[in-house]
Amino acid sequence: MISILRVIIWILLVTIIYRLIKAVFRALKSDDSKPNKNPKSGKNSKYKINKEDVIEAKFEEIKPKENNNS
């Protein structure tokens, strides 16, 4: 029973260490090799939106009506 528990713990430890090392290498690799595609925005979108497609919205302020029926 104890040997099975040791095997499970070792598998978990190896898996956690492997994922940590993989994440560190991925973070180091992404900083060095990839140029920033869109320098003015930090968020990359999978959609291509043209400026012609964006419509400026115009809003009117809604003023509450006073009720004098007290």
PDB file of C-alpha atoms in Angstrom, residues 6-8 10 12 19 25 27 34 40 42 53 56 62 66:
ATOM      1  CA  ARG A   6       5.095   6.580  -3.145  1.00  0.00           C
ATOM      2  CA  VAL A   7       4.706   5.920  -6.864  1.00  0.00           C
ATOM      3  CA  ILE A   8       1.705   8.268  -7.062  1.00  0.00           C
ATOM      4  CA  TRP A  10       6.638  10.636  -7.449  1.00  0.00           C
ATOM      5  CA  LEU A  12       2.799  13.975  -9.283  1.00  0.00           C
ATOM      6  CA  ARG A  19       5.105  21.593 -16.337  1.00  0.00           C
ATOM      7  CA  PHE A  25      10.984  27.827 -21.379  1.00  0.00           C
ATOM      8  CA  ALA A  27       7.866  32.300 -21.381  1.00  0.00           C
ATOM      9  CA  LYS A  34       8.234  36.914 -31.447  1.00  0.00           C
ATOM     10  CA  LYS A  40      -0.266  50.030 -30.146  1.00  0.00           C
ATOM     11  CA  GLY A  42      -1.152  44.670 -26.130  1.00  0.00           C
ATOM     12  CA  ASP A  53     -16.228  48.984 -40.372  1.00  0.00           C
ATOM     13  CA  GLU A  56     -19.230  56.156 -34.249  1.00  0.00           C
ATOM     14  CA  ILE A  62     -32.137  60.932 -21.021  1.00  0.00           C
ATOM     15  CA  GLU A  66     -40.796  65.233 -12.849  1.00  0.00           C
TER      16      GLU A  66
END
